[in-house]
């Protein structure tokens, strides 16, 4: 029943499922063995540093969500922009959780196309978060230019197309599937 059995970032429900009573989790918090990074989301104090802590915390609060728009462009190094809030997508019809910290901006996407281009990335060693693939991130930025800005969308497209391994045909097909 030790902390070492839990992942670097976890919720009390995950701890209970692993056989750790809630009062033990709160005891770990009180002695500084874990840190609360969002309401009901804890991270081991000795966990490796990561630039994606906000995305990890937001993903724990909204496990069905996918990193999208400028946040996805940043993950794929297709923009220099740093969004003020973690941008996550949920399918239409799914309840949006109330997250006060970290700052999160939710978008609703069509359930029929929600999983197109969905993949995972390692936000910290052994910690995976859902994100839209580079092609989906660029297609979404182009179709939602009014939200991300024309310059951000066009720059992301130029950077993507200039990359070795770019797949413009896949990008065009994905854009058609999304209704562009």
Coordinates of N, CA and C in Angstrom, one line a residue:
X1 N 0.9 -1.2 0.0 CA 0.0 0.0 0.0 C 0.9 1.2 0.0
X2 N 1.8 1.3 -0.9 CA 2.8 2.4 -0.9 C 2.6 3.3 -2.1
X3 N 3.1 4.5 -1.9 CA 3.1 5.5 -3.0 C 3.8 5.1 -4.2
X4 N 4.8 4.2 -4.1 CA 5.5 3.8 -5.2 C 4.7 3.0 -6.2
X5 N 3.6 2.4 -5.8 CA 2.7 1.6 -6.6 C 1.8 2.5 -7.6
X6 N 1.7 3.8 -7.3 CA 0.9 4.7 -8.0 C 1.7 5.4 -9.1
X7 N 1.0 5.8 -10.2 CA 1.7 6.6 -11.2 C 2.1 7.9 -10.7
X8 N 2.9 8.6 -11.4 CA 3.4 9.9 -11.0 C 2.3 10.9 -10.7
X9 N 1.2 10.9 -11.5 CA 0.1 11.8 -11.4 C -1.1 10.9 -11.2
X10 N -1.9 11.1 -10.2 CA -3.1 10.3 -10.0 C -4.2 11.0 -9.2
X11 N -5.4 10.4 -9.2 CA -6.5 11.0 -8.5 C -6.8 10.1 -7.3
X12 N -7.5 10.7 -6.3 CA -7.8 9.8 -5.1 C -8.6 8.5 -5.5
X13 N -9.4 8.6 -6.5 CA -10.2 7.5 -7.0 C -9.2 6.4 -7.5
X14 N -8.2 6.8 -8.3 CA -7.2 5.9 -8.8 C -6.4 5.2 -7.6
X15 N -6.1 6.0 -6.6 CA -5.4 5.5 -5.4 C -6.3 4.5 -4.7
X16 N -7.6 4.8 -4.5 CA -8.5 3.9 -3.8 C -8.6 2.6 -4.6
X17 N -8.7 2.7 -6.0 CA -8.7 1.5 -6.8 C -7.5 0.6 -6.7
X18 N -6.4 1.3 -6.3 CA -5.1 0.5 -6.1 C -5.0 0.0 -4.7
X19 N -6.0 0.3 -3.9 CA -6.0 -0.2 -2.5 C -5.5 0.7 -1.5
X20 N -5.4 2.0 -1.8 CA -4.9 3.0 -0.9 C -6.1 3.8 -0.4
X21 N -6.3 3.8 0.9 CA -7.4 4.6 1.5 C -7.2 6.1 1.3
X22 N -8.3 6.8 1.1 CA -8.3 8.2 0.9 C -7.5 9.0 2.0
X23 N -7.7 8.6 3.2 CA -7.0 9.3 4.3 C -5.5 9.2 4.2
X24 N -5.0 8.1 3.6 CA -3.6 7.9 3.4 C -3.1 8.9 2.3
X25 N -3.9 9.1 1.3 CA -3.6 10.1 0.2 C -3.5 11.4 0.8
X26 N -4.4 11.8 1.6 CA -4.4 13.2 2.2 C -3.2 13.3 3.2
X27 N -2.9 12.2 3.9 CA -1.7 12.2 4.7 C -0.4 12.5 3.9
X28 N -0.3 11.8 2.8 CA 0.9 12.1 1.9 C 0.9 13.5 1.5
X29 N -0.2 14.1 1.2 CA -0.3 15.5 0.8 C 0.2 16.4 2.0
X30 N -0.3 16.1 3.2 CA 0.0 16.9 4.3 C 1.5 16.9 4.7
X31 N 2.2 15.8 4.4 CA 3.6 15.7 4.7 C 4.5 16.1 3.5
X32 N 3.9 16.4 2.4 CA 4.6 16.9 1.2 C 5.2 15.8 0.3
X33 N 4.7 14.6 0.5 CA 5.1 13.5 -0.4 C 4.5 13.6 -1.8
X34 N 3.3 14.3 -1.8 CA 2.6 14.5 -3.1 C 2.1 16.0 -3.1
X35 N 1.9 16.5 -4.2 CA 1.4 17.9 -4.4 C 0.1 17.9 -5.2
X36 N -0.8 18.7 -4.7 CA -2.1 18.8 -5.5 C -1.8 19.8 -6.6
X37 N -2.0 19.3 -7.9 CA -1.7 20.2 -9.1 C -3.0 20.7 -9.7
X38 N -4.1 20.1 -9.3 CA -5.5 20.6 -9.7 C -6.4 19.9 -8.6
X39 N -7.6 20.5 -8.5 CA -8.5 19.9 -7.6 C -8.7 18.4 -7.8
X40 N -8.3 17.6 -6.8 CA -8.4 16.2 -6.9 C -7.4 15.5 -7.8
X41 N -6.3 16.2 -8.2 CA -5.3 15.6 -9.0 C -4.0 15.8 -8.2
X42 N -3.3 14.7 -8.0 CA -2.0 14.8 -7.2 C -0.9 14.3 -8.0
X43 N 0.3 14.8 -7.7 CA 1.6 14.4 -8.4 C 2.6 14.1 -7.3
X44 N 3.4 13.1 -7.5 CA 4.4 12.8 -6.5 C 5.4 13.9 -6.5
X45 N 5.9 14.3 -5.3 CA 6.8 15.4 -5.2 C 8.1 15.1 -5.9
X46 N 8.5 13.9 -6.0 CA 9.8 13.6 -6.7 C 9.6 13.2 -8.2
X47 N 8.4 13.4 -8.7 CA 8.2 13.1 -10.1 C 9.0 14.0 -11.0
X48 N 9.4 13.5 -12.2 CA 10.2 14.3 -13.1 C 9.5 15.5 -13.5
X49 N 10.3 16.6 -13.7 CA 9.7 17.8 -14.2 C 9.2 17.7 -15.7
X50 N 8.2 18.4 -16.0 CA 7.7 18.4 -17.4 C 7.2 19.8 -17.8
X51 N 7.3 20.1 -19.0 CA 6.7 21.3 -19.6 C 5.2 21.2 -19.8
X52 N 4.7 20.0 -19.6 CA 3.3 19.8 -19.9 C 2.5 19.5 -18.7
X53 N 2.8 20.0 -17.6 CA 2.1 19.7 -16.3 C 0.7 20.1 -16.4
X54 N 0.4 21.3 -17.0 CA -1.0 21.7 -17.1 C -1.8 20.8 -18.0
X55 N -1.2 20.2 -19.0 CA -2.0 19.3 -19.9 C -2.2 18.0 -19.1
X56 N -1.2 17.5 -18.4 CA -1.4 16.3 -17.6 C -2.6 16.5 -16.6
X57 N -2.5 17.6 -15.9 CA -3.6 17.9 -14.9 C -5.0 18.0 -15.5
X58 N -5.0 18.7 -16.6 CA -6.3 18.9 -17.3 C -6.8 17.6 -17.8
X59 N -5.9 16.8 -18.3 CA -6.3 15.5 -18.9 C -6.9 14.5 -17.8
X60 N -6.3 14.7 -16.6 CA -6.8 13.9 -15.4 C -8.2 14.3 -15.1
X61 N -8.5 15.6 -15.2 CA -9.8 16.2 -14.8 C -10.8 15.9 -15.9
X62 N -10.4 15.8 -17.1 CA -11.3 15.5 -18.3 C -10.7 14.4 -19.1
X63 N -10.8 13.1 -18.6 CA -10.1 12.0 -19.3 C -10.5 11.7 -20.7
X64 N -11.7 12.1 -21.1 CA -12.2 11.9 -22.5 C -11.7 13.0 -23.5
X65 N -11.1 14.0 -22.9 CA -10.7 15.2 -23.7 C -9.4 14.9 -24.5
X66 N -9.3 15.7 -25.6 CA -8.1 15.6 -26.4 C -7.5 17.0 -26.6
X67 N -6.2 17.1 -26.4 CA -5.5 18.4 -26.6 C -5.7 18.8 -28.1
X68 N -6.1 20.1 -28.2 CA -6.5 20.6 -29.6 C -5.9 22.0 -29.8
X69 N -6.2 22.5 -31.0 CA -6.0 23.8 -31.4 C -4.5 24.3 -31.1
X70 N -4.3 25.5 -30.5 CA -3.0 26.0 -30.3 C -2.2 25.1 -29.4
X71 N -2.8 24.5 -28.4 CA -2.1 23.6 -27.5 C -1.5 22.4 -28.3
X72 N -2.3 21.9 -29.2 CA -1.8 20.8 -30.0 C -0.7 21.2 -31.0
X73 N -0.9 22.4 -31.5 CA 0.2 23.0 -32.4 C 1.5 23.1 -31.6
X74 N 1.4 23.6 -30.4 CA 2.6 23.7 -29.5 C 3.2 22.4 -29.2
X75 N 2.4 21.4 -28.9 CA 2.9 20.0 -28.6 C 3.7 19.5 -29.8
X76 N 3.2 19.8 -31.0 CA 3.9 19.3 -32.2 C 4.9 20.3 -32.8
X77 N 5.2 21.4 -32.0 CA 6.2 22.4 -32.4 C 5.8 23.0 -33.8
X78 N 4.6 23.3 -34.0 CA 4.1 24.0 -35.2 C 3.8 25.4 -35.0
X79 N 4.0 25.9 -33.7 CA 3.8 27.3 -33.4 C 4.7 27.7 -32.3
X80 N 4.9 29.0 -32.2 CA 5.7 29.6 -31.1 C 4.7 30.1 -30.0
X81 N 3.4 30.1 -30.4 CA 2.4 30.7 -29.5 C 2.3 29.8 -28.2
X82 N 2.1 30.4 -27.1 CA 1.8 29.7 -25.9 C 0.4 30.1 -25.4
X83 N -0.6 29.2 -25.5 CA -1.9 29.5 -25.2 C -2.0 29.9 -23.7
X84 N -2.9 30.8 -23.4 CA -3.1 31.2 -22.0 C -3.8 30.1 -21.2
X85 N -4.5 29.3 -21.9 CA -5.2 28.1 -21.2 C -4.9 26.9 -22.0
X86 N -4.9 25.7 -21.3 CA -4.8 24.5 -22.0 C -6.1 24.3 -22.9
X87 N -5.9 24.0 -24.1 CA -7.1 23.9 -25.0 C -7.4 22.4 -25.2
X88 N -8.6 22.0 -24.9 CA -9.0 20.6 -25.0 C -10.3 20.5 -25.7
X89 N -10.5 19.4 -26.4 CA -11.7 19.2 -27.2 C -12.5 18.0 -26.5
X90 N -13.8 18.2 -26.6 CA -14.7 17.1 -26.1 C -15.8 16.9 -27.2
X91 N -16.3 15.7 -27.3 CA -17.4 15.6 -28.3 C -18.6 16.3 -27.9
X92 N -19.4 16.8 -28.8 CA -20.7 17.4 -28.5 C -21.5 16.4 -27.7
X93 N -22.2 16.9 -26.7 CA -23.1 16.0 -25.9 C -22.4 15.5 -24.6
X94 N -21.1 15.7 -24.5 CA -20.4 15.3 -23.3 C -20.3 16.5 -22.3
X95 N -20.6 16.2 -21.1 CA -20.5 17.3 -20.1 C -19.1 17.8 -19.9
X96 N -19.0 19.1 -19.9 CA -17.8 19.8 -19.7 C -17.5 19.9 -18.2
X97 N -16.4 19.4 -17.7 CA -16.1 19.5 -16.3 C -15.7 20.9 -15.9
X98 N -16.0 21.3 -14.7 CA -15.6 22.6 -14.2 C -14.2 22.5 -13.7
X99 N -13.3 23.1 -14.4 CA -11.9 23.1 -14.0 C -11.5 24.5 -13.8
X100 N -11.1 24.9 -12.5 CA -10.7 26.2 -12.2 C -9.1 26.4 -12.4
X101 N -8.4 25.3 -12.1 CA -7.0 25.3 -12.3 C -6.5 24.0 -12.7
X102 N -5.7 23.9 -13.7 CA -5.1 24.9 -14.5 C -6.2 25.6 -15.4
X103 N -5.9 26.8 -15.9 CA -6.9 27.4 -16.9 C -7.1 26.4 -18.1
X104 N -8.3 26.1 -18.4 CA -8.6 25.2 -19.5 C -9.7 25.9 -20.3
X105 N -9.6 25.7 -21.6 CA -10.6 26.2 -22.6 C -11.1 25.0 -23.4
X106 N -12.3 24.7 -23.2 CA -12.9 23.5 -23.9 C -13.6 23.9 -25.2
X107 N -13.4 23.0 -26.2 CA -14.1 23.2 -27.5 C -14.9 21.9 -27.7
X108 N -16.0 22.1 -28.4 CA -16.9 20.9 -28.7 C -16.7 20.6 -30.1
X109 N -16.5 19.3 -30.4 CA -16.3 18.9 -31.8 C -17.4 17.8 -32.1
X110 N -17.6 17.6 -33.3 CA -18.6 16.7 -33.8 C -18.2 15.3 -33.4
X111 N -19.1 14.5 -32.7 CA -18.8 13.2 -32.3 C -18.4 12.2 -33.5
X112 N -18.9 12.5 -34.7 CA -18.7 11.6 -35.8 C -17.2 11.7 -36.3
X113 N -16.6 12.9 -36.1 CA -15.2 13.1 -36.5 C -14.2 13.2 -35.3
X114 N -14.7 13.1 -34.1 CA -13.9 13.4 -32.9 C -12.6 12.6 -32.9
X115 N -12.7 11.3 -33.2 CA -11.5 10.5 -33.1 C -10.5 10.5 -34.3
X116 N -10.9 11.3 -35.3 CA -10.0 11.4 -36.5 C -8.7 12.1 -36.0
X117 N -7.6 11.5 -36.3 CA -6.3 12.1 -36.0 C -5.9 12.1 -34.5
X118 N -6.6 11.3 -33.7 CA -6.4 11.2 -32.3 C -5.2 10.3 -32.0
X119 N -4.3 10.8 -31.2 CA -3.1 10.0 -30.9 C -2.7 10.3 -29.4
X120 N -1.6 9.8 -28.9 CA -1.2 10.1 -27.6 C 0.3 10.6 -27.7
X121 N 0.7 11.4 -26.7 CA 2.1 11.8 -26.6 C 2.5 11.7 -25.2
X122 N 3.8 11.4 -25.0 CA 4.3 11.3 -23.6 C 4.6 12.6 -23.0
X123 N 3.7 13.1 -22.2 CA 3.8 14.5 -21.6 C 4.9 14.5 -20.5
X124 N 5.2 13.4 -19.9 CA 6.2 13.2 -18.9 C 6.6 11.7 -19.0
X125 N 7.7 11.3 -18.5 CA 8.1 9.9 -18.6 C 7.0 9.0 -18.0
X126 N 6.4 8.1 -18.9 CA 5.4 7.2 -18.5 C 4.0 7.8 -18.4
X127 N 3.8 9.0 -18.7 CA 2.5 9.7 -18.6 C 2.1 10.1 -20.0
X128 N 1.0 9.6 -20.5 CA 0.5 9.8 -21.8 C -0.8 10.6 -21.8
X129 N -0.9 11.5 -22.8 CA -2.0 12.4 -22.9 C -2.5 12.4 -24.3
X130 N -3.9 12.4 -24.5 CA -4.4 12.4 -25.9 C -4.2 13.7 -26.5
X131 N -3.8 13.7 -27.8 CA -3.6 14.9 -28.6 C -4.0 14.7 -30.0
X132 N -4.5 15.7 -30.7 CA -4.7 15.5 -32.1 C -3.4 15.5 -32.9
X133 N -3.2 14.7 -33.9 CA -2.0 14.5 -34.7 C -1.7 15.9 -35.4
X134 N -0.5 16.1 -35.8 CA -0.1 17.3 -36.5 C -1.1 17.7 -37.6
X135 N -1.5 16.7 -38.4 CA -2.4 17.0 -39.6 C -3.7 17.5 -39.1
X136 N -4.3 16.9 -38.0 CA -5.5 17.3 -37.5 C -5.4 18.7 -36.8
X137 N -4.3 18.9 -36.1 CA -4.1 20.2 -35.5 C -4.1 21.3 -36.5
X138 N -3.4 21.1 -37.6 CA -3.3 22.1 -38.7 C -4.7 22.3 -39.3
X139 N -5.3 21.2 -39.6 CA -6.7 21.3 -40.2 C -7.7 22.0 -39.3
X140 N -7.6 21.7 -38.0 CA -8.5 22.4 -37.1 C -8.2 23.9 -37.0
X141 N -6.9 24.2 -37.0 CA -6.4 25.6 -36.9 C -6.9 26.4 -38.2
X142 N -6.8 25.8 -39.3 CA -7.3 26.4 -40.5 C -8.8 26.6 -40.6
X143 N -9.5 25.6 -40.1 CA -11.0 25.7 -40.2 C -11.5 26.6 -39.0
X144 N -10.8 26.7 -38.0 CA -11.2 27.6 -36.8 C -10.3 28.8 -36.7
X145 N -9.9 29.4 -37.9 CA -9.0 30.5 -37.9 C -9.6 31.7 -37.0
X146 N -10.9 31.8 -37.0 CA -11.5 32.8 -36.2 C -11.2 32.7 -34.7
X147 N -10.9 31.5 -34.3 CA -10.6 31.3 -32.9 C -9.1 31.4 -32.6
X148 N -8.3 30.9 -33.5 CA -6.8 30.8 -33.2 C -6.1 32.0 -33.9
X149 N -6.7 32.6 -34.9 CA -6.1 33.7 -35.6 C -5.5 33.3 -36.9
X150 N -5.7 34.1 -37.9 CA -5.2 33.8 -39.2 C -3.7 33.5 -39.3
X151 N -2.9 34.4 -38.6 CA -1.5 34.3 -38.6 C -1.0 32.9 -38.0
X152 N -1.6 32.6 -36.9 CA -1.2 31.3 -36.2 C -1.5 30.1 -37.1
X153 N -2.7 30.1 -37.7 CA -3.1 29.0 -38.6 C -2.2 28.9 -39.8
X154 N -2.0 30.0 -40.5 CA -1.2 30.0 -41.7 C 0.3 29.7 -41.4
X155 N 0.8 30.2 -40.3 CA 2.2 29.8 -39.9 C 2.3 28.3 -39.6
X156 N 1.3 27.8 -38.9 CA 1.3 26.3 -38.6 C 1.3 25.5 -39.9
X157 N 0.5 25.9 -40.9 CA 0.4 25.2 -42.1 C 1.8 25.3 -42.9
X158 N 2.4 26.5 -42.9 CA 3.7 26.6 -43.6 C 4.7 25.8 -42.9
X159 N 4.8 25.8 -41.5 CA 5.8 25.0 -40.8 C 5.5 23.5 -41.0
X160 N 4.3 23.1 -41.0 CA 4.0 21.7 -41.3 C 4.4 21.3 -42.6
X161 N 4.1 22.0 -43.7 CA 4.4 21.7 -45.0 C 5.9 21.7 -45.3
X162 N 6.7 22.5 -44.6 CA 8.1 22.6 -44.8 C 8.9 21.4 -44.1
X163 N 8.2 20.7 -43.2 CA 8.8 19.6 -42.4 C 9.1 18.4 -43.3
X164 N 10.2 17.8 -43.0 CA 10.5 16.5 -43.5 C 9.5 15.5 -43.0
X165 N 8.9 14.7 -43.9 CA 7.9 13.8 -43.5 C 6.5 14.3 -43.5
X166 N 6.3 15.6 -43.9 CA 5.0 16.1 -44.0 C 4.1 15.3 -45.0
X167 N 2.9 15.2 -44.7 CA 2.0 14.4 -45.6 C 0.8 15.3 -46.0
X168 N 1.1 16.1 -47.0 CA 0.0 17.0 -47.4 C -1.3 16.3 -47.9
X169 N -1.1 15.2 -48.5 CA -2.3 14.4 -49.0 C -3.1 14.0 -47.8
X170 N -2.5 13.5 -46.8 CA -3.3 13.1 -45.6 C -3.9 14.4 -44.9
X171 N -3.2 15.5 -44.9 CA -3.8 16.7 -44.4 C -5.0 17.1 -45.2
X172 N -5.0 17.1 -46.5 CA -6.1 17.4 -47.4 C -7.3 16.5 -47.2
X173 N -7.0 15.2 -47.1 CA -8.0 14.2 -46.9 C -8.7 14.4 -45.5
X174 N -7.9 14.7 -44.5 CA -8.5 14.9 -43.1 C -9.3 16.2 -43.2
X175 N -8.9 17.2 -43.8 CA -9.7 18.5 -43.9 C -11.0 18.2 -44.6
X176 N -11.0 17.3 -45.7 CA -12.3 17.0 -46.3 C -13.2 16.2 -45.4
X177 N -12.6 15.3 -44.6 CA -13.4 14.5 -43.7 C -14.0 15.4 -42.6
X178 N -13.3 16.5 -42.2 CA -13.8 17.4 -41.2 C -14.8 18.4 -41.8
X179 N -15.0 18.4 -43.1 CA -16.0 19.2 -43.7 C -15.4 20.5 -44.2
X180 N -14.1 20.6 -44.5 CA -13.5 21.8 -45.0 C -13.4 21.7 -46.5

